[in-house]
Amino acid sequence: MTDILTLDAEVRTDLGKGASRRLRHANKVPAILYGEGKDPISLTLEHRHVFRAQEEEAFYSQVLTLNVGGEKVECLLKDMQRHPYKPLVMHLDFMRVDATHAVHTNVPVHFINEEAVVKKGAVIAHHINEIAVTCLPGDLPEFIEVDCADLEVGQTLHLSDVKLPKGVTSDELAKGEDHDQAVVTANAPKGGSDDEAAEEEATEE
């Protein structure tokens, strides 16, 4: 995994749409590196290495290392442009990070023990698939687990119910209680709902 999260990059001075087109024909990906109060740098990376890395979930949420002219730069992927129908990465945006400065980024959610809830007859509904967090780069988790084992039919877990790793805080919860988003719900099966509705109508009659 470490190899996947480390990419070689070259500084490019040939800019513009024409230059980017020539790079892509040469199986390279144009990119930009910015942040931490430093000037943005235009880069190129090997497409085959980028394409392999982007298949890993960690590529989108973990601190990456770019080897730029012999200098190792730690950064986060902030944006990636893909070709609309070809398996091609068109452009990458990287943001520098500093080990002593907190970062804001999104971390994927992994739902576990859902089968225990399904056995109760519930239908699982995911409301989010990632959580916006703030933490130091060294505390950034690869993913956040949401344990559904104790979820009862009709119950919803919210952000405040999710146990975040040490040093990690939720950006939404930091805004106040009214931002306590729903994360996952164990819905009653539709058939059960229809039966209940029929019973209520019969009672009313």
PDB file of C-alpha atoms in Angstrom:
ATOM      1  CA  MET A   1       0.000   0.000   0.000  1.00  0.00           C
ATOM      2  CA  THR A   2       2.882   2.367   0.748  1.00  0.00           C
ATOM      3  CA  ASP A   3       4.082   2.043  -2.842  1.00  0.00           C
ATOM      4  CA  ILE A   4       0.606   2.887  -4.124  1.00  0.00           C
ATOM      5  CA  LEU A   5       0.495   6.057  -2.009  1.00  0.00           C
ATOM      6  CA  THR A   6       3.904   7.245  -3.248  1.00  0.00           C
ATOM      7  CA  LEU A   7       4.111   8.674  -6.762  1.00  0.00           C
ATOM      8  CA  ASP A   8       6.921  10.187  -8.805  1.00  0.00           C
ATOM      9  CA  ALA A   9       6.156  13.567 -10.341  1.00  0.00           C
ATOM     10  CA  GLU A  10       8.002  15.965 -12.629  1.00  0.00           C
ATOM     11  CA  VAL A  11       7.685  19.731 -12.670  1.00  0.00           C
ATOM     12  CA  ARG A  12       6.282  20.932 -16.007  1.00  0.00           C
ATOM     13  CA  THR A  13       6.779  24.323 -17.605  1.00  0.00           C
ATOM     14  CA  ASP A  14       4.935  23.616 -20.854  1.00  0.00           C
ATOM     15  CA  LEU A  15       1.429  24.757 -19.913  1.00  0.00           C
ATOM     16  CA  GLY A  16      -1.912  25.210 -21.634  1.00  0.00           C
ATOM     17  CA  LYS A  17      -4.510  22.949 -23.265  1.00  0.00           C
ATOM     18  CA  GLY A  18      -2.217  21.970 -26.110  1.00  0.00           C
ATOM     19  CA  ALA A  19       0.537  20.964 -23.704  1.00  0.00           C
ATOM     20  CA  SER A  20      -1.876  18.935 -21.597  1.00  0.00           C
ATOM     21  CA  ARG A  21      -3.123  17.171 -24.716  1.00  0.00           C
ATOM     22  CA  ARG A  22       0.432  16.261 -25.707  1.00  0.00           C
ATOM     23  CA  LEU A  23       1.093  14.931 -22.198  1.00  0.00           C
ATOM     24  CA  ARG A  24      -1.951  12.678 -22.322  1.00  0.00           C
ATOM     25  CA  HIS A  25      -0.868  11.326 -25.714  1.00  0.00           C
ATOM     26  CA  ALA A  26       2.439  10.460 -24.026  1.00  0.00           C
ATOM     27  CA  ASN A  27       0.523   8.552 -21.303  1.00  0.00           C
ATOM     28  CA  LYS A  28       1.164  11.211 -18.685  1.00  0.00           C
ATOM     29  CA  VAL A  29      -1.275  13.056 -16.404  1.00  0.00           C
ATOM     30  CA  PRO A  30      -1.094  16.813 -15.816  1.00  0.00           C
ATOM     31  CA  ALA A  31      -1.514  17.866 -12.189  1.00  0.00           C
ATOM     32  CA  ILE A  32      -1.182  20.825  -9.858  1.00  0.00           C
ATOM     33  CA  LEU A  33       0.199  20.971  -6.325  1.00  0.00           C
ATOM     34  CA  TYR A  34      -0.834  23.868  -4.072  1.00  0.00           C
ATOM     35  CA  GLY A  35      -1.377  24.878  -0.462  1.00  0.00           C
ATOM     36  CA  GLU A  36       0.534  25.657   2.755  1.00  0.00           C
ATOM     37  CA  GLY A  37       1.194  29.224   1.598  1.00  0.00           C
ATOM     38  CA  LYS A  38       3.481  28.134  -1.246  1.00  0.00           C
ATOM     39  CA  ASP A  39       3.164  28.882  -4.949  1.00  0.00           C
ATOM     40  CA  PRO A  40       1.264  26.283  -7.001  1.00  0.00           C
ATOM     41  CA  ILE A  41       3.448  23.916  -9.020  1.00  0.00           C
ATOM     42  CA  SER A  42       2.382  22.274 -12.288  1.00  0.00           C
ATOM     43  CA  LEU A  43       3.348  18.613 -12.446  1.00  0.00           C
ATOM     44  CA  THR A  44       3.169  15.521 -14.637  1.00  0.00           C
ATOM     45  CA  LEU A  45       2.790  11.924 -13.471  1.00  0.00           C
ATOM     46  CA  GLU A  46       2.861   8.581 -15.239  1.00  0.00           C
ATOM     47  CA  HIS A  47      -0.708   7.600 -16.101  1.00  0.00           C
ATOM     48  CA  ARG A  48      -0.174   3.888 -15.421  1.00  0.00           C
ATOM     49  CA  HIS A  49       0.977   4.613 -11.864  1.00  0.00           C
ATOM     50  CA  VAL A  50      -1.871   7.042 -11.243  1.00  0.00           C
ATOM     51  CA  PHE A  51      -4.445   4.653 -12.677  1.00  0.00           C
ATOM     52  CA  ARG A  52      -3.214   1.847 -10.447  1.00  0.00           C
ATOM     53  CA  ALA A  53      -3.294   4.096  -7.373  1.00  0.00           C
ATOM     54  CA  GLN A  54      -6.780   5.463  -8.039  1.00  0.00           C
ATOM     55  CA  GLU A  55      -8.199   1.946  -7.835  1.00  0.00           C
ATOM     56  CA  GLU A  56      -7.411   1.957  -4.089  1.00  0.00           C
ATOM     57  CA  GLU A  57      -9.844   3.584  -1.664  1.00  0.00           C
ATOM     58  CA  ALA A  58      -6.944   4.962   0.385  1.00  0.00           C
ATOM     59  CA  PHE A  59      -5.814   7.093  -2.572  1.00  0.00           C
ATOM     60  CA  TYR A  60      -8.753   9.431  -1.966  1.00  0.00           C
ATOM     61  CA  SER A  61      -8.470   9.847   1.804  1.00  0.00           C
ATOM     62  CA  GLN A  62      -4.893   9.154   2.903  1.00  0.00           C
ATOM     63  CA  VAL A  63      -1.808  11.359   2.931  1.00  0.00           C
ATOM     64  CA  LEU A  64       0.098  10.779  -0.312  1.00  0.00           C
ATOM     65  CA  THR A  65       3.795  11.307  -0.976  1.00  0.00           C
ATOM     66  CA  LEU A  66       4.920  12.937  -4.210  1.00  0.00           C
ATOM     67  CA  ASN A  67       8.578  12.662  -5.212  1.00  0.00           C
ATOM     68  CA  VAL A  68       9.112  15.984  -6.959  1.00  0.00           C
ATOM     69  CA  GLY A  69      12.641  16.421  -8.242  1.00  0.00           C
ATOM     70  CA  GLY A  70      14.088  14.406  -5.370  1.00  0.00           C
ATOM     71  CA  GLU A  71      11.984  16.210  -2.745  1.00  0.00           C
ATOM     72  CA  LYS A  72       9.280  14.282  -0.905  1.00  0.00           C
ATOM     73  CA  VAL A  73       6.077  16.302  -0.554  1.00  0.00           C
ATOM     74  CA  GLU A  74       3.146  15.093   1.551  1.00  0.00           C
ATOM     75  CA  CYS A  75      -0.268  15.988   0.180  1.00  0.00           C
ATOM     76  CA  LEU A  76      -3.920  15.026  -0.163  1.00  0.00           C
ATOM     77  CA  LEU A  77      -5.816  14.436  -3.387  1.00  0.00           C
ATOM     78  CA  LYS A  78      -8.440  17.193  -3.598  1.00  0.00           C
ATOM     79  CA  ASP A  79      -9.834  16.665  -7.084  1.00  0.00           C
ATOM     80  CA  MET A  80      -9.540  14.245  -9.973  1.00  0.00           C
ATOM     81  CA  GLN A  81     -10.945  14.671 -13.468  1.00  0.00           C
ATOM     82  CA  ARG A  82     -11.719  11.543 -15.453  1.00  0.00           C
ATOM     83  CA  HIS A  83     -12.484  11.082 -19.130  1.00  0.00           C
ATOM     84  CA  PRO A  84     -16.289  10.860 -19.581  1.00  0.00           C
ATOM     85  CA  TYR A  85     -16.167   7.356 -21.069  1.00  0.00           C
ATOM     86  CA  LYS A  86     -12.558   6.182 -21.495  1.00  0.00           C
ATOM     87  CA  PRO A  87     -10.597   4.651 -18.573  1.00  0.00           C
ATOM     88  CA  LEU A  88      -8.365   7.724 -18.351  1.00  0.00           C
ATOM     89  CA  VAL A  89      -7.440  10.143 -15.576  1.00  0.00           C
ATOM     90  CA  MET A  90      -7.350  13.621 -17.120  1.00  0.00           C
ATOM     91  CA  HIS A  91      -6.090  15.880 -14.300  1.00  0.00           C
ATOM     92  CA  LEU A  92      -5.211  15.798 -10.603  1.00  0.00           C
ATOM     93  CA  ASP A  93      -5.273  18.462  -7.883  1.00  0.00           C
ATOM     94  CA  PHE A  94      -3.035  17.859  -4.859  1.00  0.00           C
ATOM     95  CA  MET A  95      -2.979  19.970  -1.687  1.00  0.00           C
ATOM     96  CA  ARG A  96       0.186  20.106   0.440  1.00  0.00           C
ATOM     97  CA  VAL A  97      -0.138  19.128   4.092  1.00  0.00           C
ATOM     98  CA  ASP A  98       2.003  19.893   7.110  1.00  0.00           C
ATOM     99  CA  ALA A  99       2.262  17.382   9.951  1.00  0.00           C
ATOM    100  CA  THR A 100       1.583  20.173  12.466  1.00  0.00           C
ATOM    101  CA  HIS A 101      -1.431  21.677  10.673  1.00  0.00           C
ATOM    102  CA  ALA A 102      -4.927  20.174  10.826  1.00  0.00           C
ATOM    103  CA  VAL A 103      -6.517  19.144   7.540  1.00  0.00           C
ATOM    104  CA  HIS A 104     -10.163  19.047   6.454  1.00  0.00           C
ATOM    105  CA  THR A 105     -11.054  16.111   4.251  1.00  0.00           C
ATOM    106  CA  ASN A 106     -13.637  13.387   3.652  1.00  0.00           C
ATOM    107  CA  VAL A 107     -13.118   9.855   4.947  1.00  0.00           C
ATOM    108  CA  PRO A 108     -15.084   6.870   3.567  1.00  0.00           C
ATOM    109  CA  VAL A 109     -17.507   4.997   5.804  1.00  0.00           C
ATOM    110  CA  HIS A 110     -17.419   1.198   6.136  1.00  0.00           C
ATOM    111  CA  PHE A 111     -20.643  -0.345   7.447  1.00  0.00           C
ATOM    112  CA  ILE A 112     -20.113  -3.596   9.387  1.00  0.00           C
ATOM    113  CA  ASN A 113     -22.403  -6.268  10.869  1.00  0.00           C
ATOM    114  CA  GLU A 114     -25.303  -5.316   8.616  1.00  0.00           C
ATOM    115  CA  GLU A 115     -26.290  -8.983   8.264  1.00  0.00           C
ATOM    116  CA  ALA A 116     -27.341  -9.002  11.939  1.00  0.00           C
ATOM    117  CA  VAL A 117     -29.888  -6.275  11.201  1.00  0.00           C
ATOM    118  CA  VAL A 118     -31.097  -7.874   7.970  1.00  0.00           C
ATOM    119  CA  LYS A 119     -31.823 -11.078   9.932  1.00  0.00           C
ATOM    120  CA  LYS A 120     -34.231  -9.025  12.033  1.00  0.00           C
ATOM    121  CA  GLY A 121     -36.184  -8.313   8.842  1.00  0.00           C
ATOM    122  CA  ALA A 122     -34.914  -4.775   8.362  1.00  0.00           C
ATOM    123  CA  VAL A 123     -33.888  -3.090   5.118  1.00  0.00           C
ATOM    124  CA  ILE A 124     -30.640  -1.125   5.502  1.00  0.00           C
ATOM    125  CA  ALA A 125     -30.539   2.409   4.083  1.00  0.00           C
ATOM    126  CA  HIS A 126     -27.223   4.284   3.900  1.00  0.00           C
ATOM    127  CA  HIS A 127     -27.631   8.064   4.059  1.00  0.00           C
ATOM    128  CA  ILE A 128     -23.945   8.976   3.645  1.00  0.00           C
ATOM    129  CA  ASN A 129     -20.869   7.143   2.387  1.00  0.00           C
ATOM    130  CA  GLU A 130     -18.212   9.506   3.750  1.00  0.00           C
ATOM    131  CA  ILE A 131     -17.727  11.837   6.703  1.00  0.00           C
ATOM    132  CA  ALA A 132     -16.088  15.262   6.579  1.00  0.00           C
ATOM    133  CA  VAL A 133     -13.459  15.386   9.326  1.00  0.00           C
ATOM    134  CA  THR A 134     -10.722  17.578  10.759  1.00  0.00           C
ATOM    135  CA  CYS A 135      -7.507  16.168  12.213  1.00  0.00           C
ATOM    136  CA  LEU A 136      -3.740  16.251  11.971  1.00  0.00           C
ATOM    137  CA  PRO A 137      -2.386  14.378   8.914  1.00  0.00           C
ATOM    138  CA  GLY A 138      -0.903  11.691  11.152  1.00  0.00           C
ATOM    139  CA  ASP A 139      -4.324  10.952  12.711  1.00  0.00           C
ATOM    140  CA  LEU A 140      -6.179  10.672   9.408  1.00  0.00           C
ATOM    141  CA  PRO A 141      -7.974   7.295   9.282  1.00  0.00           C
ATOM    142  CA  GLU A 142      -8.191   5.277   6.082  1.00  0.00           C
ATOM    143  CA  PHE A 143     -11.894   4.747   6.793  1.00  0.00           C
ATOM    144  CA  ILE A 144     -14.428   5.047   9.615  1.00  0.00           C
ATOM    145  CA  GLU A 145     -16.346   1.978  10.753  1.00  0.00           C
ATOM    146  CA  VAL A 146     -20.038   2.188  11.587  1.00  0.00           C
ATOM    147  CA  ASP A 147     -21.167  -0.886  13.518  1.00  0.00           C
ATOM    148  CA  CYS A 148     -24.781  -1.796  12.764  1.00  0.00           C
ATOM    149  CA  ALA A 149     -24.917  -4.859  15.056  1.00  0.00           C
ATOM    150  CA  ASP A 150     -27.199  -3.276  17.697  1.00  0.00           C
ATOM    151  CA  LEU A 151     -29.386  -1.358  15.231  1.00  0.00           C
ATOM    152  CA  GLU A 152     -33.074  -2.139  15.773  1.00  0.00           C
ATOM    153  CA  VAL A 153     -35.811  -2.057  13.131  1.00  0.00           C
ATOM    154  CA  GLY A 154     -36.928   1.539  12.691  1.00  0.00           C
ATOM    155  CA  GLN A 155     -33.797   2.956  14.336  1.00  0.00           C
ATOM    156  CA  THR A 156     -31.406   5.484  12.765  1.00  0.00           C
ATOM    157  CA  LEU A 157     -27.778   6.058  13.675  1.00  0.00           C
ATOM    158  CA  HIS A 158     -26.565   9.664  13.465  1.00  0.00           C
ATOM    159  CA  LEU A 159     -23.115  11.226  13.328  1.00  0.00           C
ATOM    160  CA  SER A 160     -23.156  11.618  17.100  1.00  0.00           C
ATOM    161  CA  ASP A 161     -23.518   7.823  17.393  1.00  0.00           C
ATOM    162  CA  VAL A 162     -20.372   7.162  15.348  1.00  0.00           C
ATOM    163  CA  LYS A 163     -17.179   6.570  17.298  1.00  0.00           C
ATOM    164  CA  LEU A 164     -14.433   8.573  15.626  1.00  0.00           C
ATOM    165  CA  PRO A 165     -10.744   7.711  16.066  1.00  0.00           C
ATOM    166  CA  LYS A 166      -8.699   9.685  18.599  1.00  0.00           C
ATOM    167  CA  GLY A 167      -7.834  13.162  17.376  1.00  0.00           C
ATOM    168  CA  VAL A 168     -10.537  13.158  14.682  1.00  0.00           C
ATOM    169  CA  THR A 169     -13.590  15.447  14.816  1.00  0.00           C
ATOM    170  CA  SER A 170     -16.677  15.702  12.611  1.00  0.00           C
ATOM    171  CA  ASP A 171     -16.959  18.963  10.656  1.00  0.00           C
ATOM    172  CA  GLU A 172     -20.763  18.764  10.654  1.00  0.00           C
ATOM    173  CA  LEU A 173     -21.103  18.163  14.400  1.00  0.00           C
ATOM    174  CA  ALA A 174     -18.774  21.098  15.010  1.00  0.00           C
ATOM    175  CA  LYS A 175     -21.478  23.311  13.455  1.00  0.00           C
ATOM    176  CA  GLY A 176     -24.033  22.370  16.121  1.00  0.00           C
ATOM    177  CA  GLU A 177     -26.624  19.757  17.103  1.00  0.00           C
ATOM    178  CA  ASP A 178     -28.865  20.577  14.141  1.00  0.00           C
ATOM    179  CA  HIS A 179     -26.113  19.233  11.873  1.00  0.00           C
ATOM    180  CA  ASP A 180     -26.256  15.744  13.419  1.00  0.00           C
ATOM    181  CA  GLN A 181     -26.764  13.967  10.089  1.00  0.00           C
ATOM    182  CA  ALA A 182     -28.419  10.568   9.712  1.00  0.00           C
ATOM    183  CA  VAL A 183     -25.856   7.926   8.775  1.00  0.00           C
ATOM    184  CA  VAL A 184     -27.783   4.658   8.431  1.00  0.00           C
ATOM    185  CA  THR A 185     -31.349   3.498   9.069  1.00  0.00           C
ATOM    186  CA  ALA A 186     -32.839   0.031   9.612  1.00  0.00           C
ATOM    187  CA  ASN A 187     -36.140   0.420   7.805  1.00  0.00           C
ATOM    188  CA  ALA A 188     -39.087  -1.904   8.381  1.00  0.00           C
ATOM    189  CA  PRO A 189     -39.749  -4.108   5.335  1.00  0.00           C
ATOM    190  CA  LYS A 190     -42.235  -2.581   2.905  1.00  0.00           C
ATOM    191  CA  GLY A 191     -44.590  -5.527   3.198  1.00  0.00           C
ATOM    192  CA  GLY A 192     -44.829  -5.008   6.939  1.00  0.00           C
ATOM    193  CA  SER A 193     -45.639  -1.346   6.471  1.00  0.00           C
ATOM    194  CA  ASP A 194     -48.448  -2.155   4.013  1.00  0.00           C
ATOM    195  CA  ASP A 195     -49.925  -4.728   6.395  1.00  0.00           C
ATOM    196  CA  GLU A 196     -49.868  -2.213   9.230  1.00  0.00           C
ATOM    197  CA  ALA A 197     -51.550   0.388   7.026  1.00  0.00           C
ATOM    198  CA  ALA A 198     -54.280  -2.121   6.062  1.00  0.00           C
ATOM    199  CA  GLU A 199     -54.898  -2.935   9.726  1.00  0.00           C
ATOM    200  CA  GLU A 200     -55.208   0.756  10.557  1.00  0.00           C
ATOM    201  CA  GLU A 201     -57.749   1.254   7.748  1.00  0.00           C
ATOM    202  CA  ALA A 202     -59.768  -1.734   8.951  1.00  0.00           C
ATOM    203  CA  THR A 203     -59.767  -0.337  12.483  1.00  0.00           C
ATOM    204  CA  GLU A 204     -60.945   3.064  11.255  1.00  0.00           C
ATOM    205  CA  GLU A 205     -63.831   1.465   9.381  1.00  0.00           C
TER     206      GLU A 205
END
